[in-house]
mmCIF file of C-alpha atoms and ligand atoms in Angstrom:
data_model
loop_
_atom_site.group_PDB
_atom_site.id
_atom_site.type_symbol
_atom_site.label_atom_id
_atom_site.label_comp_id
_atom_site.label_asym_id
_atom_site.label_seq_id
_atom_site.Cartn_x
_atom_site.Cartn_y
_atom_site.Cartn_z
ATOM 1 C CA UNK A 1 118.466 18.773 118.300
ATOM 2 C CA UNK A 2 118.955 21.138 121.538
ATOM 3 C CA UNK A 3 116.861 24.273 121.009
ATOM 4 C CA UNK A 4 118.208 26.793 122.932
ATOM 5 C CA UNK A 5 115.837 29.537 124.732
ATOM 6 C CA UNK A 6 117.522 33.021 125.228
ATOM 7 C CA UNK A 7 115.243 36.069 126.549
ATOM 8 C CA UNK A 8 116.242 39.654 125.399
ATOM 9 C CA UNK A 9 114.562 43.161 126.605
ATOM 10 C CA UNK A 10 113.589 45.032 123.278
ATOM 11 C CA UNK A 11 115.128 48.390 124.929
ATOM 12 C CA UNK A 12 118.274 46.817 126.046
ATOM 13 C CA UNK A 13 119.599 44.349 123.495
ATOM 14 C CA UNK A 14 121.782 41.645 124.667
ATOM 15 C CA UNK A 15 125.283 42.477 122.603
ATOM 16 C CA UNK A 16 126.573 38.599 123.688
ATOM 17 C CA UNK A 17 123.286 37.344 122.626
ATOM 18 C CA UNK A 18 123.320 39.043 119.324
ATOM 19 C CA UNK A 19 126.886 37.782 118.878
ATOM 20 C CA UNK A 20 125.919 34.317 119.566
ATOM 21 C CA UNK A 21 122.953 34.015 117.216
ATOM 22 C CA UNK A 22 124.475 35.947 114.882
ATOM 23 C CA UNK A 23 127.346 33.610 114.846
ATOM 24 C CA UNK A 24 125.029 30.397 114.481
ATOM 25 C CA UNK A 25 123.120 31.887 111.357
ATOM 26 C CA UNK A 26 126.527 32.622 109.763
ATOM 27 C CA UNK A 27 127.470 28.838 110.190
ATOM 28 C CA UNK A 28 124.263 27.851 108.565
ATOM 29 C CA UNK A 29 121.980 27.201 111.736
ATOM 30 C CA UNK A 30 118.261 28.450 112.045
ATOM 31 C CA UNK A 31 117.342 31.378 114.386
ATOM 32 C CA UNK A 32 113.842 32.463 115.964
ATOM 33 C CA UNK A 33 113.649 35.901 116.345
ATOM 34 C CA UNK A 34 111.011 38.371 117.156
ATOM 35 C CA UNK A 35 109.902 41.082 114.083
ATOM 36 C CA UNK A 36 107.246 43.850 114.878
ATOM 37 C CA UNK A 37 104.680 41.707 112.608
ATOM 38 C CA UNK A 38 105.143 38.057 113.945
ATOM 39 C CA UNK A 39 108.135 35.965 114.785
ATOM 40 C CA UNK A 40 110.319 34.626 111.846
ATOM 41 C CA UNK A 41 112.446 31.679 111.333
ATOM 42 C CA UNK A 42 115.749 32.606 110.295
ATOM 43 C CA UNK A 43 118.724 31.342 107.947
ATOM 44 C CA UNK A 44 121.207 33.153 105.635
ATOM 45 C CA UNK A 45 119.749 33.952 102.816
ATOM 46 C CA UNK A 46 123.216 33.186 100.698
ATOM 47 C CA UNK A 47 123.177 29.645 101.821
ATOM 48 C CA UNK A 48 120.722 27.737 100.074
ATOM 49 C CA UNK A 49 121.635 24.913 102.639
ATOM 50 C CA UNK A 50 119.811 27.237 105.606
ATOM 51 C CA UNK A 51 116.698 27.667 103.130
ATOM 52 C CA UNK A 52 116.795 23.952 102.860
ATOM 53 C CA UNK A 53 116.798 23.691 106.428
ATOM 54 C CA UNK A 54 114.017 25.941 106.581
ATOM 55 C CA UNK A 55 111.450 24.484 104.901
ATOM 56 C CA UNK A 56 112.252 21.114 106.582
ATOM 57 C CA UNK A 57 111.737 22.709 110.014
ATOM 58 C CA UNK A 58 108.393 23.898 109.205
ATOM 59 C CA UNK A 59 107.743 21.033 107.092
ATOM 60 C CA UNK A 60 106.980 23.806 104.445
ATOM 61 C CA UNK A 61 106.498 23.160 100.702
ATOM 62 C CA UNK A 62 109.811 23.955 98.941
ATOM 63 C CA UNK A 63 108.012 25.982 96.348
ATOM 64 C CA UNK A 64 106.983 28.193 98.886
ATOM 65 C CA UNK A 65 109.225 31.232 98.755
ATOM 66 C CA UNK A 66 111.026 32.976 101.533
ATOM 67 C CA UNK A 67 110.961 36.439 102.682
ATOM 68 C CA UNK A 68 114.558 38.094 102.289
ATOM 69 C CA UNK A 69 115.264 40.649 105.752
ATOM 70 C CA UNK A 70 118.022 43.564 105.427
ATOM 71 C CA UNK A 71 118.764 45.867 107.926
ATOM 72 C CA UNK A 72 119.622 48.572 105.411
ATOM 73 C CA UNK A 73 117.509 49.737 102.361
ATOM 74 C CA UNK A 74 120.438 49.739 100.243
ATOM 75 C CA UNK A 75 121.233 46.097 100.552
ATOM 76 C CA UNK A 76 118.586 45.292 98.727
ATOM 77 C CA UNK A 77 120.593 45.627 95.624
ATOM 78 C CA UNK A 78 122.550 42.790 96.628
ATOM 79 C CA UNK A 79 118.872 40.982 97.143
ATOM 80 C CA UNK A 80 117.258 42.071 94.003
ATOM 81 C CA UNK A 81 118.439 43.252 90.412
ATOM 82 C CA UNK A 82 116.585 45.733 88.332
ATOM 83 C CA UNK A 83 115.221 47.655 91.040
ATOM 84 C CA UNK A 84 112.051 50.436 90.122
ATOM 85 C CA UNK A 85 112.031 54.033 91.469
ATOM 86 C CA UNK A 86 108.671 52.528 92.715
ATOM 87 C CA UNK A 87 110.985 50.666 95.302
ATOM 88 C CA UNK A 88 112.747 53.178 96.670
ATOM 89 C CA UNK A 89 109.644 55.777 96.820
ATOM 90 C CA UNK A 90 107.863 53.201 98.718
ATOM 91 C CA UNK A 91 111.384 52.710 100.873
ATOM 92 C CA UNK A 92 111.825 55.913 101.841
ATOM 93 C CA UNK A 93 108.105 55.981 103.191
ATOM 94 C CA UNK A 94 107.857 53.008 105.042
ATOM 95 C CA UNK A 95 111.176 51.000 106.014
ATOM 96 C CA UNK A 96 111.801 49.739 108.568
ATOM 97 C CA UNK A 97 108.620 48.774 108.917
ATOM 98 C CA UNK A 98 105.735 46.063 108.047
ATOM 99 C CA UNK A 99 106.209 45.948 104.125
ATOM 100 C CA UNK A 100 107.772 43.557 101.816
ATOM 101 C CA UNK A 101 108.568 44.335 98.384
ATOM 102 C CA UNK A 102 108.939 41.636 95.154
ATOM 103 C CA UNK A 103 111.366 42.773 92.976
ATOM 104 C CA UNK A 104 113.402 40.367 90.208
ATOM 105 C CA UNK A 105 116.271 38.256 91.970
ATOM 106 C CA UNK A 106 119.863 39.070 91.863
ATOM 107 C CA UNK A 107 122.064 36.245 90.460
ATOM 108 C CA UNK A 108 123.551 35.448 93.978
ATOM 109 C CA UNK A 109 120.629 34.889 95.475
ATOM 110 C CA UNK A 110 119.938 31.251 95.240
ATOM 111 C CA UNK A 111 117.193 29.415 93.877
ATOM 112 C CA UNK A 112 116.497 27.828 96.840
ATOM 113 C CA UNK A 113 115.647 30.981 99.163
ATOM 114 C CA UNK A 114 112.889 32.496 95.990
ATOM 115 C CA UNK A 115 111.394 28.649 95.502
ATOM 116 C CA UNK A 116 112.352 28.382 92.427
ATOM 117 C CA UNK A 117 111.176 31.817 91.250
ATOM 118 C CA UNK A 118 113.196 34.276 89.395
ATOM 119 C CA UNK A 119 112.057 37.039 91.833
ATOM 120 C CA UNK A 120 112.802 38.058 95.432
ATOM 121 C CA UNK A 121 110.662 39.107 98.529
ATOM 122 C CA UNK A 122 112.295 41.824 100.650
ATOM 123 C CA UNK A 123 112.016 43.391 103.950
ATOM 124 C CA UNK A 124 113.514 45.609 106.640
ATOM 125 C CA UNK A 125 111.684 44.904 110.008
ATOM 126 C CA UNK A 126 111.832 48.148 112.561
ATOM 127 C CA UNK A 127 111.937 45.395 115.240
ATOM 128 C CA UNK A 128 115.226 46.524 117.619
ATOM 129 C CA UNK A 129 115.618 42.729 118.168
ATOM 130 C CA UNK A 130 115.174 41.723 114.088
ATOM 131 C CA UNK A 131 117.640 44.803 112.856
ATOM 132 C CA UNK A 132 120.104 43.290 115.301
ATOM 133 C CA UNK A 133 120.074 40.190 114.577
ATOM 134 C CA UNK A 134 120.509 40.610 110.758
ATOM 135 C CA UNK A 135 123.732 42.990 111.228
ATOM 136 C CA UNK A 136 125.089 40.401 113.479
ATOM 137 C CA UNK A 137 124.796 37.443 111.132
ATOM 138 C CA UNK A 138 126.004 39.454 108.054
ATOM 139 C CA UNK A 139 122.678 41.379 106.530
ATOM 140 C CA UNK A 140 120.594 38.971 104.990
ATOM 141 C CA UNK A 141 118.469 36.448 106.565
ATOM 142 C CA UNK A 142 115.898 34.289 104.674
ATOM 143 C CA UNK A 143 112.904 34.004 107.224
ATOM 144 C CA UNK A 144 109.424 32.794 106.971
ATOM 145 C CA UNK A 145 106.968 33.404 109.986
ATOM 146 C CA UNK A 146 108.103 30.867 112.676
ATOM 147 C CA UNK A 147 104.952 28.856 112.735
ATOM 148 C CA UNK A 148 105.180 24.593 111.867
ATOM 149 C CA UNK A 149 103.479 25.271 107.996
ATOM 150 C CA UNK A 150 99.590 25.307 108.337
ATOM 151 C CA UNK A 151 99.327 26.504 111.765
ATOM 152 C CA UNK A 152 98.923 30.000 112.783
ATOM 153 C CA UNK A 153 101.534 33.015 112.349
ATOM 154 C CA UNK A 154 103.423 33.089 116.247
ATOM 155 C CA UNK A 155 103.226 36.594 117.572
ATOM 156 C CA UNK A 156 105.008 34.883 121.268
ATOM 157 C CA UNK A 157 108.518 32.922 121.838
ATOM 158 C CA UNK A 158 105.910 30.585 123.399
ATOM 159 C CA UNK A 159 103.804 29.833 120.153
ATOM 160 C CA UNK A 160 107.701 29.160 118.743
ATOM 161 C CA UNK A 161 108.499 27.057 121.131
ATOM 162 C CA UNK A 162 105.050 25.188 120.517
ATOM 163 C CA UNK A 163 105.874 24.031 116.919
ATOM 164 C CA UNK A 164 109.215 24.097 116.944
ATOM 165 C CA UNK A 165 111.429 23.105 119.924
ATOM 166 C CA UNK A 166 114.025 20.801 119.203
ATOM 167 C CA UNK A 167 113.872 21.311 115.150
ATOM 168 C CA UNK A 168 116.169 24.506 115.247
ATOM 169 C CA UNK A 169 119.031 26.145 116.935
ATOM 170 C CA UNK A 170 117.837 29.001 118.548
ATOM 171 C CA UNK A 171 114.710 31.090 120.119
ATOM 172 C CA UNK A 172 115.009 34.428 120.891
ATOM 173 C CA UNK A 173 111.853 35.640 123.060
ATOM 174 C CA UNK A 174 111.905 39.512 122.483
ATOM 175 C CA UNK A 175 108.313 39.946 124.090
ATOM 176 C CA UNK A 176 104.887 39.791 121.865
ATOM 177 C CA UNK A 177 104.944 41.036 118.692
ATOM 178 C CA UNK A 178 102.751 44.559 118.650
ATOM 179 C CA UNK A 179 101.380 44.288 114.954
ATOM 180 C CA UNK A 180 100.276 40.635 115.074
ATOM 181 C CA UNK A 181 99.268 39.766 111.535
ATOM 182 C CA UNK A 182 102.573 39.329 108.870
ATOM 183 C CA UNK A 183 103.754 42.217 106.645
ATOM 184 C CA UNK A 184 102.252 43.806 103.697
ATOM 185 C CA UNK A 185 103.149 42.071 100.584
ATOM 186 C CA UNK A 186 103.181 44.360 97.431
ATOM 187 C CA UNK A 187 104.660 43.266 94.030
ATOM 188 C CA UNK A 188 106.676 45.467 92.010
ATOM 189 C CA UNK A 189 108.167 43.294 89.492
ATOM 190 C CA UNK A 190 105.640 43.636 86.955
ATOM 191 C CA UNK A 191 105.061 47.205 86.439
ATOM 192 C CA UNK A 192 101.757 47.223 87.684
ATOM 193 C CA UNK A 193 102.250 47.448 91.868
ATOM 194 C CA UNK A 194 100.152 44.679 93.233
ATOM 195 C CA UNK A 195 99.341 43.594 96.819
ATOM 196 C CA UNK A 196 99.763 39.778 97.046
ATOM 197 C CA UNK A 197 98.916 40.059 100.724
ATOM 198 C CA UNK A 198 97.358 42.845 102.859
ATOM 199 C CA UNK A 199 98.624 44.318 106.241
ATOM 200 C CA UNK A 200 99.244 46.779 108.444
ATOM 201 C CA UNK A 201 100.357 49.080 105.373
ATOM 202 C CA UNK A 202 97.569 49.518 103.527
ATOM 203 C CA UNK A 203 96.141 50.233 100.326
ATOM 204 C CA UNK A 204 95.494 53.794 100.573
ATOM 205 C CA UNK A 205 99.022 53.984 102.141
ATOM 206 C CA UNK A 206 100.543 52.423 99.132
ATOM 207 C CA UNK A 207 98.060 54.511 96.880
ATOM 208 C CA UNK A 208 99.354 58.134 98.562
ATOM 209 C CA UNK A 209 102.930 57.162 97.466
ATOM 210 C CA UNK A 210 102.670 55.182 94.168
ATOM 211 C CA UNK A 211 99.305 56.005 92.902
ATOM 212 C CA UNK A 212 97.036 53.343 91.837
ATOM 213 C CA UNK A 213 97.804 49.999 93.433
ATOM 214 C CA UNK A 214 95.886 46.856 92.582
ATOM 215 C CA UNK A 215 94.640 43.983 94.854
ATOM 216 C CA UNK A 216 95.514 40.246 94.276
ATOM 217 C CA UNK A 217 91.501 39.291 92.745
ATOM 218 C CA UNK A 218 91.941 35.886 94.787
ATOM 219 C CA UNK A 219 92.512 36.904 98.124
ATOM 220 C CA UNK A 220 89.023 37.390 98.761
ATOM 221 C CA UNK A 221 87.373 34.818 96.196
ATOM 222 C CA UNK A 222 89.433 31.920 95.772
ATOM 223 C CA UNK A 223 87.384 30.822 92.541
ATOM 224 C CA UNK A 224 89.079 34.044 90.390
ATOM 225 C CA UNK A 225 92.449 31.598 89.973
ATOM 226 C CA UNK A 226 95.622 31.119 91.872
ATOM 227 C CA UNK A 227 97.401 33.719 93.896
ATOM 228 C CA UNK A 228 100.264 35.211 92.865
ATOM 229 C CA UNK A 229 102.191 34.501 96.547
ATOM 230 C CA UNK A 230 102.775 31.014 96.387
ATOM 231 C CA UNK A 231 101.802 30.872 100.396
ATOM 232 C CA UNK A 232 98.776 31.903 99.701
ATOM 233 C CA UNK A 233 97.447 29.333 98.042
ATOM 234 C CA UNK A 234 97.958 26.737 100.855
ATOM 235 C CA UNK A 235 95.044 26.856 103.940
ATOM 236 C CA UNK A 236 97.120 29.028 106.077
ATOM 237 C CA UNK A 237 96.944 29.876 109.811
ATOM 238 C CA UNK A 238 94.215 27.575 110.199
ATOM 239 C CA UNK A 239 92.982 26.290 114.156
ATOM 240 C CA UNK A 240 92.005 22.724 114.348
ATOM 241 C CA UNK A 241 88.498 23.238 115.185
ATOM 242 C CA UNK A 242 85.630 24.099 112.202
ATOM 243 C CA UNK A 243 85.348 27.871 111.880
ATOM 244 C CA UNK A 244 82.737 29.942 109.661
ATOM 245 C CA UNK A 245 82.854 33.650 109.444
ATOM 246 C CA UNK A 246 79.563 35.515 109.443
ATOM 247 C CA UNK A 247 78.977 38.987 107.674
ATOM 248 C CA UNK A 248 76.440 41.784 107.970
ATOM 249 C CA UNK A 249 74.078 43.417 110.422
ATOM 250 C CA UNK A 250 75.288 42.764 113.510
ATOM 251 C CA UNK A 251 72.195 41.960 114.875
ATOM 252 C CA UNK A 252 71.233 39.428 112.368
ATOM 253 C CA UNK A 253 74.513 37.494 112.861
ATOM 254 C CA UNK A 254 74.379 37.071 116.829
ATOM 255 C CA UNK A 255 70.976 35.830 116.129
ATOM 256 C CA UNK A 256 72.567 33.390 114.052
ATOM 257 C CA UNK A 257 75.577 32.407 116.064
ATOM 258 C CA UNK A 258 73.276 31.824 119.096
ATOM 259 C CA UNK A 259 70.986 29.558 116.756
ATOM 260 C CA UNK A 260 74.495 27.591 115.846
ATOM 261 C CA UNK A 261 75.430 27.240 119.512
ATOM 262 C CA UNK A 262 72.353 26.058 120.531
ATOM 263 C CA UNK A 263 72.279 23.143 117.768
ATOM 264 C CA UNK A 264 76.180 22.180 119.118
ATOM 265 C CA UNK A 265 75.365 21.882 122.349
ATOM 266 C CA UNK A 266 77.443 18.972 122.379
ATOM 267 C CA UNK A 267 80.470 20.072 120.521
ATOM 268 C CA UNK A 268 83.270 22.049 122.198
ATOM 269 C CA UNK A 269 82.248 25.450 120.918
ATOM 270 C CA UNK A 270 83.857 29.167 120.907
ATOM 271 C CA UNK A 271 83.149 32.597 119.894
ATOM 272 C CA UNK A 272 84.900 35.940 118.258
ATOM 273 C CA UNK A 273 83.091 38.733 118.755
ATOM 274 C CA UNK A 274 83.494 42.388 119.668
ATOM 275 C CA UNK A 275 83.046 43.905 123.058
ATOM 276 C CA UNK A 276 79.344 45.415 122.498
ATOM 277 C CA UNK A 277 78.091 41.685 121.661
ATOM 278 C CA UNK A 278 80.162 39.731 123.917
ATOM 279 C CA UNK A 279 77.763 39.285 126.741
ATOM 280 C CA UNK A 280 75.340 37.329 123.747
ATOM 281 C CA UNK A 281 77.035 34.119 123.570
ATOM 282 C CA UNK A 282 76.634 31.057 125.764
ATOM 283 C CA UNK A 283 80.093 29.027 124.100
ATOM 284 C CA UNK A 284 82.646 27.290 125.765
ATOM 285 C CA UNK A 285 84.941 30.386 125.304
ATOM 286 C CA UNK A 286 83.772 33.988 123.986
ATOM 287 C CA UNK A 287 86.402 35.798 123.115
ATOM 288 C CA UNK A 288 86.532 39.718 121.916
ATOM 289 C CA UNK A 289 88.997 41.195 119.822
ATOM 290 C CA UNK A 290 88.110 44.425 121.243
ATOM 291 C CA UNK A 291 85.956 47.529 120.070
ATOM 292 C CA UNK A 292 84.251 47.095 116.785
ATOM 293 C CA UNK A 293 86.464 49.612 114.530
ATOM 294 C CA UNK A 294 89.385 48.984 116.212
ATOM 295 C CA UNK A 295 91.624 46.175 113.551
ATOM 296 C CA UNK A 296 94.692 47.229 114.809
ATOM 297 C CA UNK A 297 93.773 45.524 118.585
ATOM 298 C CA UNK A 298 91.803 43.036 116.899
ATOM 299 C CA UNK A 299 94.712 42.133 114.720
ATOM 300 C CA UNK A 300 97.410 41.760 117.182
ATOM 301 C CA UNK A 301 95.273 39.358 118.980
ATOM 302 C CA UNK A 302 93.789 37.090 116.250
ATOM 303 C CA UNK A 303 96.996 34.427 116.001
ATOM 304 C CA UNK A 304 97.071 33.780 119.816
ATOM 305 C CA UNK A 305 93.322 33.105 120.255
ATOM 306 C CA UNK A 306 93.383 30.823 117.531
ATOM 307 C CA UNK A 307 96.222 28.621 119.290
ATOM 308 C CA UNK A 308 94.156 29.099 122.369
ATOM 309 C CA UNK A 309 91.174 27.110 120.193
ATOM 310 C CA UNK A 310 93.319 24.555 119.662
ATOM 311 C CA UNK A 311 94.940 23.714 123.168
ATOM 312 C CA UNK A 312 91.248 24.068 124.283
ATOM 313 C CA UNK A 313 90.195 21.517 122.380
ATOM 314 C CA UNK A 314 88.230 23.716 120.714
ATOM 315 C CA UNK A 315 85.471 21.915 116.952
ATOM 316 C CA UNK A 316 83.616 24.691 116.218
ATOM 317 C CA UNK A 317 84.461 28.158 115.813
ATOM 318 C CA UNK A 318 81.806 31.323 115.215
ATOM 319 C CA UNK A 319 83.159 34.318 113.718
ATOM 320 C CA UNK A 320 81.224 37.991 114.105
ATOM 321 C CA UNK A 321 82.747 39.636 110.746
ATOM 322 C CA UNK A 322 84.384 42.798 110.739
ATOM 323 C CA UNK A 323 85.134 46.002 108.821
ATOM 324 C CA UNK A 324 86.967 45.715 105.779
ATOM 325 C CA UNK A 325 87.956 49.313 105.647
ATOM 326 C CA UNK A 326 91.718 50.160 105.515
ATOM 327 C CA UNK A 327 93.906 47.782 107.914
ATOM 328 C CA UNK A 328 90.308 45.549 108.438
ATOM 329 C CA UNK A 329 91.034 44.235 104.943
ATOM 330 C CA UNK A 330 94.297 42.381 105.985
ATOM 331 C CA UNK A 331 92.361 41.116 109.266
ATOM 332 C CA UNK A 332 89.568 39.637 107.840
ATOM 333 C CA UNK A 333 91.859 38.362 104.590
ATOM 334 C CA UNK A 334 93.154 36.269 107.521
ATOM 335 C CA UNK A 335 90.358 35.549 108.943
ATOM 336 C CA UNK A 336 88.840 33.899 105.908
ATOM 337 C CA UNK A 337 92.064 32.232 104.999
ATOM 338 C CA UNK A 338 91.490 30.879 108.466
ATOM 339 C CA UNK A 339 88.037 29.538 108.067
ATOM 340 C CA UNK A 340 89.010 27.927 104.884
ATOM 341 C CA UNK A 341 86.993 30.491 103.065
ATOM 342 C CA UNK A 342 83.746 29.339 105.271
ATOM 343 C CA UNK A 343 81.570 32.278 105.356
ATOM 344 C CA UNK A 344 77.621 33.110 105.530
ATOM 345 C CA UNK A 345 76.177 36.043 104.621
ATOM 346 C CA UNK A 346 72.799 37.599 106.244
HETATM 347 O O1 LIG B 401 105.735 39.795 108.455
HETATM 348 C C1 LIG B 401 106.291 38.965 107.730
HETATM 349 O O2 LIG B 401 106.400 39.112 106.500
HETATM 350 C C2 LIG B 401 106.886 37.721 108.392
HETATM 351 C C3 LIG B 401 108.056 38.154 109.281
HETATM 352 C C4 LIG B 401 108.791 36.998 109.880
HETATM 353 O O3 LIG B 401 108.898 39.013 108.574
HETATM 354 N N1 LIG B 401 107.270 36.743 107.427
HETATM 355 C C5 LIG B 401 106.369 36.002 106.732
HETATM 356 O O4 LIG B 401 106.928 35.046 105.906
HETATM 357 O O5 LIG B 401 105.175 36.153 106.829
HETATM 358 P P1 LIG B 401 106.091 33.823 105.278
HETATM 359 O O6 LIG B 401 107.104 32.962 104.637
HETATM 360 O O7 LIG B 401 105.259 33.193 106.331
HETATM 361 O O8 LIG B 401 105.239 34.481 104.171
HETATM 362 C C6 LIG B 401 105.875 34.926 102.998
HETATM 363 C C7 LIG B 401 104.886 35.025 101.876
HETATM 364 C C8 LIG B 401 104.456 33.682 101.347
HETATM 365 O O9 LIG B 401 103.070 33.735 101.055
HETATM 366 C C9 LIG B 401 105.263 33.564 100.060
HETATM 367 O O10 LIG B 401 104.654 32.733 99.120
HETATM 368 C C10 LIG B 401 105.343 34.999 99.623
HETATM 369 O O11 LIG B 401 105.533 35.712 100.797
HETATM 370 N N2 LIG B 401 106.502 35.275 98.748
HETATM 371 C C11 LIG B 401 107.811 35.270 99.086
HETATM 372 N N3 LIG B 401 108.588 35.510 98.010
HETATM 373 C C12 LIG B 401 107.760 35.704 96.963
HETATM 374 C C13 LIG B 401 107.937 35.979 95.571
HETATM 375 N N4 LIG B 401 109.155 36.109 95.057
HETATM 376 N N5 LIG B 401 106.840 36.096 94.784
HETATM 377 C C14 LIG B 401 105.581 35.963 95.321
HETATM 378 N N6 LIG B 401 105.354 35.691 96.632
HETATM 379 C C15 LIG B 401 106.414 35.557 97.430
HETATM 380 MG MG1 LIG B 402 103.746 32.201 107.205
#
């Protein structure tokens, strides 16, 4: 298949290019298309034909459900079906924006979009590019991040074009994606709001609108059982290279990331750090994700320096660990994911 590359400024949407893409989705072709979190894959989420199509692009799991996108809160009642206040309170504080709600499925909605599940994920991006896009191709589009399945999230048309060129229809580069990491995931068919995945809305952000607001128990300690997103469960947004994470005094772990570099000396090796350590390291690439207590810099960097591993033939990655505090929880959440839970202690 002939991917087709189309460029649009943020500020200054292309109307013809909108029309075009919107028209391909419609006939059941798959869209790339730029969100504020990281870029998604798109299909119409009424045709479980594009969902198929989907998962084979990505070579995704077909039990692996996808993320429903609306460009206006009251669609989702077309999405979903017994919708709680919880919903709408959480709605009317943060849509458009970075959060996706679970919610039961309506009865149009097909099997094939949910995996199999008799609940739906919804979202409405703030992305000028994303918004666009859905109204053009009839307000609903089923999209997963536009990654091939296992590698990381793409936060550049570039990363798209990487794993996917000549498997869809369509990329639409919109620029770099400012967030970085993918949206909040918080579960509200149950009664008892849960996060399923963390992200740029956080906790206490959820908390200040709903109250209490649990965390899924596995997505820091795989051992407590399986998570409740299905895409969790699969080693996610993982480089090629070996990577192990390592928490605590910051001292203590440059000591100890020096110690592993110097008994690699062979291997191909990199760094993450922050900028106050990263004049420690003698690696084949030291890179910092930017001031210590800043995760919102970090995170919007993470995905691309992990693709840089790869291309630089990157085997063994050290990680400096950083603040779990507030947004830090959904950046080091991907971070472990990353290292396939690989992570020392001092
Ligand atoms: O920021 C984002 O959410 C991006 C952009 C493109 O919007 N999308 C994204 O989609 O990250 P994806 O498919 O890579 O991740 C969706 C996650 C998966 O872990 C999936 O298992 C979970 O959401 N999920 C979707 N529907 C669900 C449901 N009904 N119940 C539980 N988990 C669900
Ligand atoms: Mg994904």
């Amino acid at each position: 298949m002939n991917t087709v590359f189309v460029k649009t400024d943020p500020e200054r949407i292309d109307e013809k290019i909108m029309a075009e893409a919107g028209r391909v989705i419609k006939e059941g072709g798959l869209v790339a298309f730029p969100t504020e979190t990281v870029y998604g894959l798109g299909g119409d989420a009424f045709r479980a034909e594009s969902s198929k199509k989907i998962y084979a692009a990505k070579g995704r799991p077909s039990d692996n459900p996808l993320i429903v996108h609306i460009a206006k809160a009251e669609d989702a009642g077309k999405a979903g079906k017994d919708i709680p206040d919880s919903f709408w309170l959480l709605a009317d504080a943060f849509w458009p924006g970075p959060l996706t709600m679970i919610v039961k499925k309506s009865e149009a909605m097909p099997p094939e979009t949910t995996g199999g599940l008799d609940t739906v994920a919804i979202r409405f991006p703030s992305h000028p590019v994303a918004a666009a896009l859905i109204e053009a191709s009839g307000g609903f589009i089923a999209a997963p991040s536009a990654n091939a399945s296992g590698r990381p999230s793409p936060t550049e048309a570039r990363h798209v074009r990487e794993d996917l060129d000549g498997r869809i229809d369509m990329i639409i580069d919109g620029g770099s994606c400012n967030i970085g990491l993918e949206s909040t995931i918080v579960d509200l068919s149950t009664g008892r709001p849960q996060i399923l995945r963390p992200g740029f809305i956080t906790k206490e952000m959820l908390e200040d609108v709903l109250g209490e607001v649990e965390l899924d128990p596995t997505l820091f300690k795989p051992s407590a059982g399986r998570p409740k997103a299905p895409g969790m469960r699969y080693r996610h947004y993982a480089p090629k290279g070996d990577m192990r994470i390592f928490r605590g005094d910051t001292e203590k772990i440059c000591a100890r990331i020096c110690e592993e570099l110097k008994a690699n000396e062979g291997s191909r090796t990199a760094v993450i750090c922050a900028d106050d350590t990263k004049d420690k390291y003698a690696a084949d690439m030291v890179v910092s994700l930017g001031a210590r207590d800043d995760a919102k810099g970090a995170a919007a960097a993470v995905y691309g320096i992990l693709r840089d591993f790869d291309s630089e033939g990157i085997e063994k990655i050290y990680c400096e660990g950083f603040s779990e505090e507030g947004y830090g929880l959904a950046l080091m959440n991907r971070l472990y994911k990353a290292s396939g839970f690989n992570v020392e202690k001092d």
